Amino acid sequence: MSFKRVSVGLLGIVLSMLLLAYLFRLPLTSWYLTPMLSKNGAELHCIDWSLTSQLDLNIEKLCLTYQGQQIELAGILANKQQVRVSRANLIVSDLANKQQPESAQTEFKKLALVLPEQRPLISIEQLDVVSPFTDSPVRLAIQEKRLNHFTISGDLNADVEISNYEIKADLTLDEQVARRFITLPASSHFSTQSQVKFDGITIAIESTVNASYQHALAQCDLGFTTEGQLSAKYQLNQQYLYADLSALQNQLSANQACLSIIKDQQHQSFIEAQLPLTWQLEIEKPVSVEAEQLSVPIVKLLAAEGQSEVTVSNTTFSLQDPLASLNSQVSIDFNSKDIDELKLNAHLHESDVSADFQLSLDSLPAFLDFQADGALVEGIGAKGKLNIDELFSSPIAARLNANVSVKNALISGAQIADFTSTIEAEHNAEQHLIVKANSKVKSLNYNDIHAAKISNELTLSTDLSVGELFADIDAKTTAAKLSTPELTLNKLSVVTNALQSRALQATHHVFADGFEALVSHHMSKVAHPFELVIPEQAVSKLNPIIAQFEPLATITDGVVSGIIKGDVNLQQAEGSVHINKLSALYNDYLANDFAVDLDGTFNSGQLNIAATKFTLNELRAGAVVKNMQGQLQVTANQPCAADLTGQVMGGKFVVNKYCPLSDNQTATVKFENIDASKLVTLDAESGISLSGRLAGTLPVVISKQGIEVKQGQLVNQGDGKLLITNNAGFEAVKAQQQELSTTLSLLENLDIKKLRSSVNLKPDGWLHLGVNLEGYNEAQQQAVNFNYNHEENVFTLLRALRLSDEITQKVEKEYAKKGSNDG
């Protein structure tokens, strides 16, 4: 009885302990499991279990954290054969731990799972996975068909194998599955088959990818396709991503209809001929992300047709601030039907860009505006360097150095040969722009205008921050020669200072063959006033120009100055020109000391100069004319000289009016007190002399046929005298005509009382004189009435007189002296 009583008591104690253990199963379980799980990197948060009537373990709820990942299990029924989980929730933390301080970041460790060799198989009827990588939870079902081999179905299809040190999964994903939890374009298509391995620290992925994307823009279809193998690894602790995409075949394409977006047919045709519609994208070396720093060693974009290539290499940037941290090198090597070569090498360092470029074209596109009307530009080349500071800021600072060349150009009728230009431009952060250009042109032809060896130096400075264009322009243009059918200028130079605001204000300092002028103008939409200033300078500087119009004319002395103001748009001008001490040579005619002050206006194509006095000290043309003066006037482009007076042959003359450009006019020349001895200028050895004073009137008719004198008259003023001594010709006439000998001898010493002569000059130079002499021979006490007709070519006579006159030597001496001084 005592043994039985003791056994019953012991049994009661055991049952009581079991009952107490069951009653306190939850804290006991937590006390037992917590340290054991901690050794494996897991943390127990909650557990609630019980036994069924069949002694199966029923866990209502189990909460665990493993390396930062939270899992909650509910409705677990476990026995020796299986563990079935009705519901489970897995919360995957942000692996970047962006919201956690550095000290609180999770330290991942290599897997060291203690997997029993025998245990019940696990099935999870519903697992919801929440992660930062998907827009909505991923719902899965998990079935363990054999120990540590799981089949996953639902939103993802995968086979998972778990070992002590690794989790391996074979995953299949397509767009139908992916659309359940991420947003994808309707026109996209992809499928992947991946093998994922996880060792607790590193996730490794090997995938086969087949994907495409189409984007419709109006009628333009843009496409991207990729196919092939990729591999990637992600290290959780170092947050290091490595992706090898080199085995992928990537293609970018556009259909022909995309060109229809370009409305202009010429633009469309040009781009169609240059730009391939299909490109291959190659990522030759692995891409990596470490500590939020993305590195892409090399990416190439290759045209499917031709040799064009875009290469982006050594690219790195921070994912937190890509633009501020971007470093990259870009190389473009492009050629096409019309572009012989386009090369660009650019380096981008934290928004600073340095680039060098080279471009060559056979000709410019025909659609450019200045290419209209049959224009052509051939043999174009450009190369240079560009530097930009703070590319993504506004405003940017940039510097450009470029060399541009054009072999031949035809623009708006102008033919240009061998154009070269060196350009330097700088734009700073204060929006100050400075452009310097040095250009040269071998030759330029426009209609009948030809220029050779042109050079131009241009500096433009402007402030773009003011909202309006204000630019200071300094330029110097030179040309070795500028010629037209009428005129050739040598050593042409134009120095320009200009200000461009709402209108262009410019001053041009012009030099041509040494002659100087200053032009100022103000060009706007409504007016174009100008001012031309001719500073006082030697008129002889105009000799190269004058020689082109009249080769026999040469200016030897004198100064000129003037100022002209007007408006180009209105074609109006007024001004004054001053000429002083002008001396000039025409063949062997010489004019000395000419002076005039001209004040005139120009309006509607007509020049008018008010009547102004001019003076000419001396004119030598066989006869010497002195102290000439008169009134010079231009009316409606018609110049005329009026009231011309002067001294000639010891007397005076007056010309009423002479208009050089008029084809039909009569100028009346009146003489008085002319010294007859100077009028009849013969060889001193002839033995014939005439003295006395003459007066006369010569109506000079000027027409297209030439110059002629009609019914001119010469008369004596007072007595005169005719002497003939030892003249062989005169003596021969007397000997041959004995009947006239007595009469002719009366002329040998004749006191002239009256002389009348009619004067008629033909356009061919033949002069006809009808002379009537009335006088008295004192020696023979005989009155004489003598009529004589004389014909001679006056042009020949004047030429002979000029050659025999002392002017020949004086002119040559004067021209030699002045010419050497002015040359």
CSV table of N, CA, C and O in Angstrom, one decimal, residues 483-524:
chain,number,residue,atom,x,y,z
A,483,SER,N,38.5,96.2,-106.7
A,483,SER,CA,38.4,96.8,-108.0
A,483,SER,C,37.0,96.6,-108.6
A,483,SER,O,36.3,95.6,-108.3
A,484,THR,N,36.6,97.6,-109.4
A,484,THR,CA,35.4,97.5,-110.2
A,484,THR,C,35.8,97.9,-111.6
A,484,THR,O,36.9,98.3,-111.9
A,485,PRO,N,34.9,97.7,-112.6
A,485,PRO,CA,35.3,98.1,-113.9
A,485,PRO,C,35.7,99.6,-114.0
A,485,PRO,O,36.4,100.0,-114.9
A,486,GLU,N,35.2,100.4,-113.1
A,486,GLU,CA,35.5,101.9,-113.2
A,486,GLU,C,36.6,102.3,-112.3
A,486,GLU,O,37.3,103.3,-112.5
A,487,LEU,N,36.9,101.5,-111.2
A,487,LEU,CA,37.8,102.0,-110.2
A,487,LEU,C,38.5,100.8,-109.5
A,487,LEU,O,37.9,99.8,-109.3
A,488,THR,N,39.8,101.0,-109.1
A,488,THR,CA,40.5,100.1,-108.3
A,488,THR,C,41.1,100.8,-107.2
A,488,THR,O,41.8,101.8,-107.3
A,489,LEU,N,41.0,100.2,-106.0
A,489,LEU,CA,41.5,100.8,-104.8
A,489,LEU,C,42.6,99.8,-104.2
A,489,LEU,O,42.3,98.6,-104.2
A,490,ASN,N,43.7,100.3,-103.8
A,490,ASN,CA,44.8,99.5,-103.3
A,490,ASN,C,45.0,99.8,-101.8
A,490,ASN,O,44.7,101.0,-101.4
A,491,LYS,N,45.5,98.9,-101.0
A,491,LYS,CA,45.8,99.1,-99.6
A,491,LYS,C,44.6,99.7,-98.9
A,491,LYS,O,44.6,100.7,-98.3
A,492,LEU,N,43.4,99.0,-99.1
A,492,LEU,CA,42.2,99.5,-98.4
A,492,LEU,C,42.2,99.0,-97.0
A,492,LEU,O,42.5,97.9,-96.7
A,493,SER,N,41.8,99.9,-96.1
A,493,SER,CA,41.7,99.6,-94.6
A,493,SER,C,40.5,100.3,-94.0
A,493,SER,O,40.3,101.5,-94.3
A,494,VAL,N,39.7,99.6,-93.3
A,494,VAL,CA,38.6,100.2,-92.6
A,494,VAL,C,38.6,99.8,-91.1
A,494,VAL,O,38.6,98.6,-90.8
A,495,VAL,N,38.8,100.7,-90.2
A,495,VAL,CA,38.8,100.5,-88.8
A,495,VAL,C,37.4,100.9,-88.2
A,495,VAL,O,37.0,102.1,-88.4
A,496,THR,N,36.7,100.0,-87.6
A,496,THR,CA,35.3,100.2,-87.2
A,496,THR,C,35.2,100.1,-85.7
A,496,THR,O,35.8,99.2,-85.0
A,497,ASN,N,34.5,101.1,-85.1
A,497,ASN,CA,34.0,101.1,-83.7
A,497,ASN,C,32.5,101.2,-83.7
A,497,ASN,O,32.0,102.2,-84.3
A,498,ALA,N,31.8,100.3,-83.1
A,498,ALA,CA,30.4,100.3,-83.2
A,498,ALA,C,29.7,99.9,-81.8
A,498,ALA,O,30.3,99.2,-81.0
A,499,LEU,N,28.5,100.4,-81.6
A,499,LEU,CA,27.7,100.0,-80.5
A,499,LEU,C,26.3,99.5,-81.0
A,499,LEU,O,25.6,100.3,-81.7
A,500,GLN,N,26.0,98.3,-80.7
A,500,GLN,CA,24.7,97.8,-81.1
A,500,GLN,C,23.8,97.8,-79.9
A,500,GLN,O,24.0,97.1,-78.9
A,501,SER,N,22.7,98.6,-80.0
A,501,SER,CA,21.7,98.6,-78.9
A,501,SER,C,20.3,98.4,-79.6
A,501,SER,O,20.1,97.5,-80.3
A,502,ARG,N,19.5,99.4,-79.4
A,502,ARG,CA,18.2,99.3,-80.2
A,502,ARG,C,18.5,99.7,-81.7
A,502,ARG,O,17.7,99.4,-82.5
A,503,ALA,N,19.6,100.3,-81.9
A,503,ALA,CA,20.1,100.6,-83.2
A,503,ALA,C,21.6,100.5,-83.3
A,503,ALA,O,22.2,100.4,-82.2
A,504,LEU,N,22.1,100.4,-84.5
A,504,LEU,CA,23.6,100.3,-84.6
A,504,LEU,C,24.2,101.7,-84.8
A,504,LEU,O,23.9,102.4,-85.7
A,505,GLN,N,25.2,102.0,-83.9
A,505,GLN,CA,25.9,103.2,-84.0
A,505,GLN,C,27.4,102.8,-84.3
A,505,GLN,O,28.0,102.1,-83.6
A,506,ALA,N,27.9,103.3,-85.5
A,506,ALA,CA,29.2,102.9,-85.9
A,506,ALA,C,30.0,104.0,-86.5
A,506,ALA,O,29.5,105.0,-87.1
A,507,THR,N,31.3,103.9,-86.3
A,507,THR,CA,32.3,104.8,-86.9
A,507,THR,C,33.3,104.0,-87.6
A,507,THR,O,33.9,103.1,-87.1
A,508,HIS,N,33.5,104.4,-88.9
A,508,HIS,CA,34.5,103.7,-89.7
A,508,HIS,C,35.6,104.7,-90.2
A,508,HIS,O,35.3,105.7,-90.7
A,509,HIS,N,36.8,104.3,-89.9
A,509,HIS,CA,38.0,105.1,-90.3
A,509,HIS,C,38.5,104.4,-91.5
A,509,HIS,O,39.1,103.3,-91.4
A,510,VAL,N,38.4,105.0,-92.7
A,510,VAL,CA,38.7,104.4,-94.0
A,510,VAL,C,39.9,105.0,-94.6
A,510,VAL,O,40.1,106.2,-94.6
A,511,PHE,N,40.8,104.1,-95.0
A,511,PHE,CA,42.0,104.4,-95.8
A,511,PHE,C,42.0,103.7,-97.1
A,511,PHE,O,41.8,102.5,-97.1
A,512,ALA,N,42.2,104.4,-98.2
A,512,ALA,CA,42.3,103.8,-99.5
A,512,ALA,C,43.4,104.5,-100.3
A,512,ALA,O,43.3,105.7,-100.6
A,513,ASP,N,44.4,103.7,-100.7
A,513,ASP,CA,45.6,104.2,-101.3
A,513,ASP,C,46.2,105.4,-100.6
A,513,ASP,O,46.6,106.4,-101.1
A,514,GLY,N,46.1,105.4,-99.2
A,514,GLY,CA,46.6,106.5,-98.4
A,514,GLY,C,45.6,107.6,-98.2
A,514,GLY,O,45.8,108.4,-97.3
A,515,PHE,N,44.5,107.7,-98.9
A,515,PHE,CA,43.5,108.7,-98.7
A,515,PHE,C,42.6,108.3,-97.5
A,515,PHE,O,42.2,107.2,-97.4
A,516,GLU,N,42.3,109.3,-96.7
A,516,GLU,CA,41.7,109.0,-95.4
A,516,GLU,C,40.3,109.7,-95.3
A,516,GLU,O,40.1,110.8,-95.8
A,517,ALA,N,39.3,108.9,-94.7
A,517,ALA,CA,38.0,109.5,-94.5
A,517,ALA,C,37.4,108.8,-93.2
A,517,ALA,O,37.8,107.7,-92.9
A,518,LEU,N,36.5,109.5,-92.6
A,518,LEU,CA,35.9,109.1,-91.4
A,518,LEU,C,34.4,109.1,-91.6
A,518,LEU,O,33.8,110.1,-91.9
A,519,VAL,N,33.7,107.9,-91.4
A,519,VAL,CA,32.3,107.7,-91.7
A,519,VAL,C,31.6,107.3,-90.4
A,519,VAL,O,32.1,106.3,-89.7
A,520,SER,N,30.6,108.0,-89.9
A,520,SER,CA,29.8,107.7,-88.8
A,520,SER,C,28.4,107.5,-89.2
A,520,SER,O,27.9,108.3,-90.0
A,521,HIS,N,27.7,106.5,-88.7
A,521,HIS,CA,26.3,106.3,-89.0
A,521,HIS,C,25.5,105.7,-87.9
A,521,HIS,O,26.1,105.0,-87.0
A,522,HIS,N,24.2,105.8,-87.9
A,522,HIS,CA,23.3,105.3,-86.9
A,522,HIS,C,22.2,104.6,-87.6
A,522,HIS,O,21.3,105.3,-88.1
A,523,MET,N,22.2,103.3,-87.6
A,523,MET,CA,21.2,102.6,-88.4
A,523,MET,C,20.1,102.0,-87.5
A,523,MET,O,20.4,101.3,-86.5
A,524,SER,N,18.9,102.3,-87.8
A,524,SER,CA,17.7,101.8,-87.1
A,524,SER,C,16.7,101.4,-88.1
A,524,SER,O,16.9,101.5,-89.3
